[in-house]
Amino acid sequence: MTAPRTHAEAHRERRDIVTGEVMDEARLIRFVAAPDGTVTPDLARKLPGRGLWVAADRASIETAAKKGLFSRAAKTKLAVPADLVEQVERLLTQRVLDGLGLARRAGHLTFGFEKVIATLAAGRAAWLIEASDGAADGRRKMLNQARKASPEPKIFGVFTSEELGLALGGENVIHTAFLAGRGADRWTSEVLRLSGFRPLLPPEWTASWREEP
């Protein structure tokens, strides 16, 4: 006899109310109806009530709001805040920052130019996290080292040095490596959802990224 699925397995996939596609929860944002009938984001997937699931990107949530798909899915009239997309982006941003704080306390991050370079060279980094306002020369060296690493880490350049410092309890945090492991896997799922709302790399980085001799 087939073993019953666990609760986590049974709720791993949901249907996007915009496209009708069934996909992993990690690619979706859960919404619920608040007691006053307002559509409310539930990024932690813990609020009571029937979940209304939308793909984790700006366009999908805008479509759900404009076409009344939240009300249709809930089978009742719901009020959609005008800033719903902005709410989701703020919450996702905070979850990504909070995840970095947790990773620091768990010892899953490495800081500083030399230490991060060594971590990249050893192939131990899942992510290279660079401050968006860091010096171009140092960043270029880091990116080139990341390109040479095996396995090659993902690159994250969303936050300023001040934002990273506030999250990590330091000042002028420019270069950070997130060590490979379960902690990085959990953080990656949050980052991927955030990527539907803001680019993970400033556009100018790609143009200035050159392989050093």
JSON list of N, CA and C in Angstrom, two decimals, residues 136-187:
[
{"chain": "A", "resi": 136, "resn": "ALA", "atom": "N", "xyz": [33.50, 49.87, -7.56]},
{"chain": "A", "resi": 136, "resn": "ALA", "atom": "CA", "xyz": [33.43, 49.06, -8.77]},
{"chain": "A", "resi": 136, "resn": "ALA", "atom": "C", "xyz": [34.63, 48.13, -8.90]},
{"chain": "A", "resi": 137, "resn": "ASP", "atom": "N", "xyz": [35.82, 48.59, -8.51]},
{"chain": "A", "resi": 137, "resn": "ASP", "atom": "CA", "xyz": [37.02, 47.76, -8.67]},
{"chain": "A", "resi": 137, "resn": "ASP", "atom": "C", "xyz": [36.96, 46.51, -7.81]},
{"chain": "A", "resi": 138, "resn": "GLY", "atom": "N", "xyz": [36.60, 46.68, -6.53]},
{"chain": "A", "resi": 138, "resn": "GLY", "atom": "CA", "xyz": [36.49, 45.52, -5.66]},
{"chain": "A", "resi": 138, "resn": "GLY", "atom": "C", "xyz": [35.40, 44.56, -6.11]},
{"chain": "A", "resi": 139, "resn": "ARG", "atom": "N", "xyz": [34.28, 45.13, -6.54]},
{"chain": "A", "resi": 139, "resn": "ARG", "atom": "CA", "xyz": [33.19, 44.29, -7.03]},
{"chain": "A", "resi": 139, "resn": "ARG", "atom": "C", "xyz": [33.61, 43.50, -8.25]},
{"chain": "A", "resi": 140, "resn": "ARG", "atom": "N", "xyz": [34.32, 44.13, -9.18]},
{"chain": "A", "resi": 140, "resn": "ARG", "atom": "CA", "xyz": [34.75, 43.44, -10.40]},
{"chain": "A", "resi": 140, "resn": "ARG", "atom": "C", "xyz": [35.64, 42.26, -10.06]},
{"chain": "A", "resi": 141, "resn": "LYS", "atom": "N", "xyz": [36.54, 42.44, -9.10]},
{"chain": "A", "resi": 141, "resn": "LYS", "atom": "CA", "xyz": [37.41, 41.34, -8.70]},
{"chain": "A", "resi": 141, "resn": "LYS", "atom": "C", "xyz": [36.60, 40.20, -8.09]},
{"chain": "A", "resi": 142, "resn": "MET", "atom": "N", "xyz": [35.61, 40.55, -7.28]},
{"chain": "A", "resi": 142, "resn": "MET", "atom": "CA", "xyz": [34.76, 39.52, -6.68]},
{"chain": "A", "resi": 142, "resn": "MET", "atom": "C", "xyz": [33.97, 38.75, -7.75]},
{"chain": "A", "resi": 143, "resn": "LEU", "atom": "N", "xyz": [33.39, 39.48, -8.68]},
{"chain": "A", "resi": 143, "resn": "LEU", "atom": "CA", "xyz": [32.59, 38.84, -9.72]},
{"chain": "A", "resi": 143, "resn": "LEU", "atom": "C", "xyz": [33.44, 37.93, -10.59]},
{"chain": "A", "resi": 144, "resn": "ASN", "atom": "N", "xyz": [34.65, 38.39, -10.89]},
{"chain": "A", "resi": 144, "resn": "ASN", "atom": "CA", "xyz": [35.54, 37.54, -11.69]},
{"chain": "A", "resi": 144, "resn": "ASN", "atom": "C", "xyz": [35.95, 36.28, -10.94]},
{"chain": "A", "resi": 145, "resn": "GLN", "atom": "N", "xyz": [36.19, 36.42, -9.63]},
{"chain": "A", "resi": 145, "resn": "GLN", "atom": "CA", "xyz": [36.52, 35.24, -8.83]},
{"chain": "A", "resi": 145, "resn": "GLN", "atom": "C", "xyz": [35.33, 34.29, -8.78]},
{"chain": "A", "resi": 146, "resn": "ALA", "atom": "N", "xyz": [34.12, 34.85, -8.69]},
{"chain": "A", "resi": 146, "resn": "ALA", "atom": "CA", "xyz": [32.91, 34.02, -8.66]},
{"chain": "A", "resi": 146, "resn": "ALA", "atom": "C", "xyz": [32.75, 33.24, -9.96]},
{"chain": "A", "resi": 147, "resn": "ARG", "atom": "N", "xyz": [33.10, 33.87, -11.07]},
{"chain": "A", "resi": 147, "resn": "ARG", "atom": "CA", "xyz": [32.98, 33.19, -12.36]},
{"chain": "A", "resi": 147, "resn": "ARG", "atom": "C", "xyz": [33.93, 32.01, -12.47]},
{"chain": "A", "resi": 148, "resn": "LYS", "atom": "N", "xyz": [35.05, 32.08, -11.77]},
{"chain": "A", "resi": 148, "resn": "LYS", "atom": "CA", "xyz": [36.04, 31.01, -11.81]},
{"chain": "A", "resi": 148, "resn": "LYS", "atom": "C", "xyz": [35.72, 29.88, -10.83]},
{"chain": "A", "resi": 149, "resn": "ALA", "atom": "N", "xyz": [34.83, 30.15, -9.88]},
{"chain": "A", "resi": 149, "resn": "ALA", "atom": "CA", "xyz": [34.56, 29.18, -8.82]},
{"chain": "A", "resi": 149, "resn": "ALA", "atom": "C", "xyz": [33.81, 27.97, -9.36]},
{"chain": "A", "resi": 150, "resn": "SER", "atom": "N", "xyz": [34.02, 26.85, -8.69]},
{"chain": "A", "resi": 150, "resn": "SER", "atom": "CA", "xyz": [33.30, 25.63, -9.03]},
{"chain": "A", "resi": 150, "resn": "SER", "atom": "C", "xyz": [32.84, 24.94, -7.75]},
{"chain": "A", "resi": 151, "resn": "PRO", "atom": "N", "xyz": [31.50, 24.89, -7.54]},
{"chain": "A", "resi": 151, "resn": "PRO", "atom": "CA", "xyz": [30.45, 25.41, -8.40]},
{"chain": "A", "resi": 151, "resn": "PRO", "atom": "C", "xyz": [30.37, 26.93, -8.34]},
{"chain": "A", "resi": 152, "resn": "GLU", "atom": "N", "xyz": [29.88, 27.52, -9.41]},
{"chain": "A", "resi": 152, "resn": "GLU", "atom": "CA", "xyz": [29.78, 28.98, -9.49]},
{"chain": "A", "resi": 152, "resn": "GLU", "atom": "C", "xyz": [28.61, 29.46, -8.64]},
{"chain": "A", "resi": 153, "resn": "PRO", "atom": "N", "xyz": [28.84, 30.42, -7.74]},
{"chain": "A", "resi": 153, "resn": "PRO", "atom": "CA", "xyz": [27.75, 30.90, -6.89]},
{"chain": "A", "resi": 153, "resn": "PRO", "atom": "C", "xyz": [26.81, 31.83, -7.65]},
{"chain": "A", "resi": 154, "resn": "LYS", "atom": "N", "xyz": [25.61, 31.97, -7.13]},
{"chain": "A", "resi": 154, "resn": "LYS", "atom": "CA", "xyz": [24.69, 32.99, -7.63]},
{"chain": "A", "resi": 154, "resn": "LYS", "atom": "C", "xyz": [25.14, 34.35, -7.09]},
{"chain": "A", "resi": 155, "resn": "ILE", "atom": "N", "xyz": [24.74, 35.42, -7.79]},
{"chain": "A", "resi": 155, "resn": "ILE", "atom": "CA", "xyz": [25.14, 36.77, -7.41]},
{"chain": "A", "resi": 155, "resn": "ILE", "atom": "C", "xyz": [23.92, 37.56, -6.97]},
{"chain": "A", "resi": 156, "resn": "PHE", "atom": "N", "xyz": [24.08, 38.31, -5.87]},
{"chain": "A", "resi": 156, "resn": "PHE", "atom": "CA", "xyz": [22.98, 39.10, -5.32]},
{"chain": "A", "resi": 156, "resn": "PHE", "atom": "C", "xyz": [23.50, 40.51, -5.06]},
{"chain": "A", "resi": 157, "resn": "GLY", "atom": "N", "xyz": [22.85, 41.51, -5.66]},
{"chain": "A", "resi": 157, "resn": "GLY", "atom": "CA", "xyz": [23.30, 42.88, -5.49]},
{"chain": "A", "resi": 157, "resn": "GLY", "atom": "C", "xyz": [22.17, 43.86, -5.26]},
{"chain": "A", "resi": 158, "resn": "VAL", "atom": "N", "xyz": [21.21, 43.47, -4.44]},
{"chain": "A", "resi": 158, "resn": "VAL", "atom": "CA", "xyz": [20.00, 44.29, -4.24]},
{"chain": "A", "resi": 158, "resn": "VAL", "atom": "C", "xyz": [20.21, 45.38, -3.20]},
{"chain": "A", "resi": 159, "resn": "PHE", "atom": "N", "xyz": [20.92, 45.10, -2.13]},
{"chain": "A", "resi": 159, "resn": "PHE", "atom": "CA", "xyz": [20.95, 46.00, -0.98]},
{"chain": "A", "resi": 159, "resn": "PHE", "atom": "C", "xyz": [22.21, 46.85, -0.92]},
{"chain": "A", "resi": 160, "resn": "THR", "atom": "N", "xyz": [22.07, 48.04, -0.35]},
{"chain": "A", "resi": 160, "resn": "THR", "atom": "CA", "xyz": [23.21, 48.92, -0.13]},
{"chain": "A", "resi": 160, "resn": "THR", "atom": "C", "xyz": [24.04, 48.40, 1.05]},
{"chain": "A", "resi": 161, "resn": "SER", "atom": "N", "xyz": [25.22, 48.97, 1.21]},
{"chain": "A", "resi": 161, "resn": "SER", "atom": "CA", "xyz": [26.07, 48.59, 2.33]},
{"chain": "A", "resi": 161, "resn": "SER", "atom": "C", "xyz": [25.40, 48.92, 3.66]},
{"chain": "A", "resi": 162, "resn": "GLU", "atom": "N", "xyz": [24.63, 50.01, 3.69]},
{"chain": "A", "resi": 162, "resn": "GLU", "atom": "CA", "xyz": [23.92, 50.37, 4.92]},
{"chain": "A", "resi": 162, "resn": "GLU", "atom": "C", "xyz": [22.84, 49.36, 5.25]},
{"chain": "A", "resi": 163, "resn": "GLU", "atom": "N", "xyz": [22.07, 48.95, 4.24]},
{"chain": "A", "resi": 163, "resn": "GLU", "atom": "CA", "xyz": [21.02, 47.96, 4.47]},
{"chain": "A", "resi": 163, "resn": "GLU", "atom": "C", "xyz": [21.61, 46.64, 4.93]},
{"chain": "A", "resi": 164, "resn": "LEU", "atom": "N", "xyz": [22.71, 46.23, 4.31]},
{"chain": "A", "resi": 164, "resn": "LEU", "atom": "CA", "xyz": [23.36, 44.99, 4.72]},
{"chain": "A", "resi": 164, "resn": "LEU", "atom": "C", "xyz": [23.91, 45.12, 6.14]},
{"chain": "A", "resi": 165, "resn": "GLY", "atom": "N", "xyz": [24.48, 46.28, 6.45]},
{"chain": "A", "resi": 165, "resn": "GLY", "atom": "CA", "xyz": [25.01, 46.49, 7.78]},
{"chain": "A", "resi": 165, "resn": "GLY", "atom": "C", "xyz": [23.94, 46.40, 8.85]},
{"chain": "A", "resi": 166, "resn": "LEU", "atom": "N", "xyz": [22.77, 47.00, 8.59]},
{"chain": "A", "resi": 166, "resn": "LEU", "atom": "CA", "xyz": [21.67, 46.94, 9.55]},
{"chain": "A", "resi": 166, "resn": "LEU", "atom": "C", "xyz": [21.20, 45.51, 9.75]},
{"chain": "A", "resi": 167, "resn": "ALA", "atom": "N", "xyz": [21.15, 44.74, 8.67]},
{"chain": "A", "resi": 167, "resn": "ALA", "atom": "CA", "xyz": [20.69, 43.35, 8.77]},
{"chain": "A", "resi": 167, "resn": "ALA", "atom": "C", "xyz": [21.70, 42.46, 9.47]},
{"chain": "A", "resi": 168, "resn": "LEU", "atom": "N", "xyz": [22.98, 42.79, 9.29]},
{"chain": "A", "resi": 168, "resn": "LEU", "atom": "CA", "xyz": [24.03, 41.89, 9.76]},
{"chain": "A", "resi": 168, "resn": "LEU", "atom": "C", "xyz": [24.76, 42.40, 11.00]},
{"chain": "A", "resi": 169, "resn": "GLY", "atom": "N", "xyz": [24.32, 43.53, 11.50]},
{"chain": "A", "resi": 169, "resn": "GLY", "atom": "CA", "xyz": [24.92, 44.03, 12.73]},
{"chain": "A", "resi": 169, "resn": "GLY", "atom": "C", "xyz": [26.32, 44.58, 12.57]},
{"chain": "A", "resi": 170, "resn": "GLY", "atom": "N", "xyz": [26.63, 45.12, 11.40]},
{"chain": "A", "resi": 170, "resn": "GLY", "atom": "CA", "xyz": [27.95, 45.69, 11.17]},
{"chain": "A", "resi": 170, "resn": "GLY", "atom": "C", "xyz": [27.84, 47.00, 10.43]},
{"chain": "A", "resi": 171, "resn": "GLU", "atom": "N", "xyz": [28.98, 47.57, 10.09]},
{"chain": "A", "resi": 171, "resn": "GLU", "atom": "CA", "xyz": [29.01, 48.81, 9.32]},
{"chain": "A", "resi": 171, "resn": "GLU", "atom": "C", "xyz": [29.76, 48.57, 8.01]},
{"chain": "A", "resi": 172, "resn": "ASN", "atom": "N", "xyz": [29.30, 49.27, 6.97]},
{"chain": "A", "resi": 172, "resn": "ASN", "atom": "CA", "xyz": [29.98, 49.19, 5.67]},
{"chain": "A", "resi": 172, "resn": "ASN", "atom": "C", "xyz": [30.19, 47.75, 5.21]},
{"chain": "A", "resi": 173, "resn": "VAL", "atom": "N", "xyz": [29.12, 46.97, 5.25]},
{"chain": "A", "resi": 173, "resn": "VAL", "atom": "CA", "xyz": [29.21, 45.59, 4.77]},
{"chain": "A", "resi": 173, "resn": "VAL", "atom": "C", "xyz": [29.15, 45.62, 3.25]},
{"chain": "A", "resi": 174, "resn": "ILE", "atom": "N", "xyz": [30.25, 45.25, 2.61]},
{"chain": "A", "resi": 174, "resn": "ILE", "atom": "CA", "xyz": [30.36, 45.33, 1.15]},
{"chain": "A", "resi": 174, "resn": "ILE", "atom": "C", "xyz": [30.35, 43.94, 0.51]},
{"chain": "A", "resi": 175, "resn": "HIS", "atom": "N", "xyz": [31.20, 43.04, 1.01]},
{"chain": "A", "resi": 175, "resn": "HIS", "atom": "CA", "xyz": [31.36, 41.71, 0.41]},
{"chain": "A", "resi": 175, "resn": "HIS", "atom": "C", "xyz": [30.93, 40.64, 1.41]},
{"chain": "A", "resi": 176, "resn": "THR", "atom": "N", "xyz": [30.03, 39.76, 0.98]},
{"chain": "A", "resi": 176, "resn": "THR", "atom": "CA", "xyz": [29.54, 38.68, 1.83]},
{"chain": "A", "resi": 176, "resn": "THR", "atom": "C", "xyz": [29.37, 37.42, 1.00]},
{"chain": "A", "resi": 177, "resn": "ALA", "atom": "N", "xyz": [29.73, 36.29, 1.58]},
{"chain": "A", "resi": 177, "resn": "ALA", "atom": "CA", "xyz": [29.47, 35.00, 0.94]},
{"chain": "A", "resi": 177, "resn": "ALA", "atom": "C", "xyz": [28.51, 34.20, 1.82]},
{"chain": "A", "resi": 178, "resn": "PHE", "atom": "N", "xyz": [27.49, 33.65, 1.21]},
{"chain": "A", "resi": 178, "resn": "PHE", "atom": "CA", "xyz": [26.54, 32.78, 1.90]},
{"chain": "A", "resi": 178, "resn": "PHE", "atom": "C", "xyz": [26.98, 31.35, 1.62]},
{"chain": "A", "resi": 179, "resn": "LEU", "atom": "N", "xyz": [27.41, 30.64, 2.66]},
{"chain": "A", "resi": 179, "resn": "LEU", "atom": "CA", "xyz": [27.95, 29.30, 2.49]},
{"chain": "A", "resi": 179, "resn": "LEU", "atom": "C", "xyz": [26.88, 28.32, 2.02]},
{"chain": "A", "resi": 180, "resn": "ALA", "atom": "N", "xyz": [27.27, 27.41, 1.17]},
{"chain": "A", "resi": 180, "resn": "ALA", "atom": "CA", "xyz": [26.34, 26.41, 0.66]},
{"chain": "A", "resi": 180, "resn": "ALA", "atom": "C", "xyz": [25.82, 25.54, 1.79]},
{"chain": "A", "resi": 181, "resn": "GLY", "atom": "N", "xyz": [24.56, 25.14, 1.69]},
{"chain": "A", "resi": 181, "resn": "GLY", "atom": "CA", "xyz": [23.94, 24.32, 2.72]},
{"chain": "A", "resi": 181, "resn": "GLY", "atom": "C", "xyz": [22.45, 24.57, 2.78]},
{"chain": "A", "resi": 182, "resn": "ARG", "atom": "N", "xyz": [21.81, 23.98, 3.77]},
{"chain": "A", "resi": 182, "resn": "ARG", "atom": "CA", "xyz": [20.35, 24.11, 3.88]},
{"chain": "A", "resi": 182, "resn": "ARG", "atom": "C", "xyz": [19.92, 25.55, 4.12]},
{"chain": "A", "resi": 183, "resn": "GLY", "atom": "N", "xyz": [20.72, 26.28, 4.91]},
{"chain": "A", "resi": 183, "resn": "GLY", "atom": "CA", "xyz": [20.38, 27.68, 5.15]},
{"chain": "A", "resi": 183, "resn": "GLY", "atom": "C", "xyz": [20.35, 28.47, 3.86]},
{"chain": "A", "resi": 184, "resn": "ALA", "atom": "N", "xyz": [21.32, 28.25, 3.00]},
{"chain": "A", "resi": 184, "resn": "ALA", "atom": "CA", "xyz": [21.35, 28.93, 1.70]},
{"chain": "A", "resi": 184, "resn": "ALA", "atom": "C", "xyz": [20.18, 28.50, 0.83]},
{"chain": "A", "resi": 185, "resn": "ASP", "atom": "N", "xyz": [19.80, 27.23, 0.90]},
{"chain": "A", "resi": 185, "resn": "ASP", "atom": "CA", "xyz": [18.66, 26.76, 0.12]},
{"chain": "A", "resi": 185, "resn": "ASP", "atom": "C", "xyz": [17.38, 27.47, 0.53]},
{"chain": "A", "resi": 186, "resn": "ARG", "atom": "N", "xyz": [17.17, 27.63, 1.83]},
{"chain": "A", "resi": 186, "resn": "ARG", "atom": "CA", "xyz": [15.98, 28.32, 2.31]},
{"chain": "A", "resi": 186, "resn": "ARG", "atom": "C", "xyz": [15.99, 29.78, 1.88]},
{"chain": "A", "resi": 187, "resn": "TRP", "atom": "N", "xyz": [17.15, 30.41, 2.00]},
{"chain": "A", "resi": 187, "resn": "TRP", "atom": "CA", "xyz": [17.25, 31.82, 1.62]},
{"chain": "A", "resi": 187, "resn": "TRP", "atom": "C", "xyz": [17.03, 31.99, 0.12]}
]
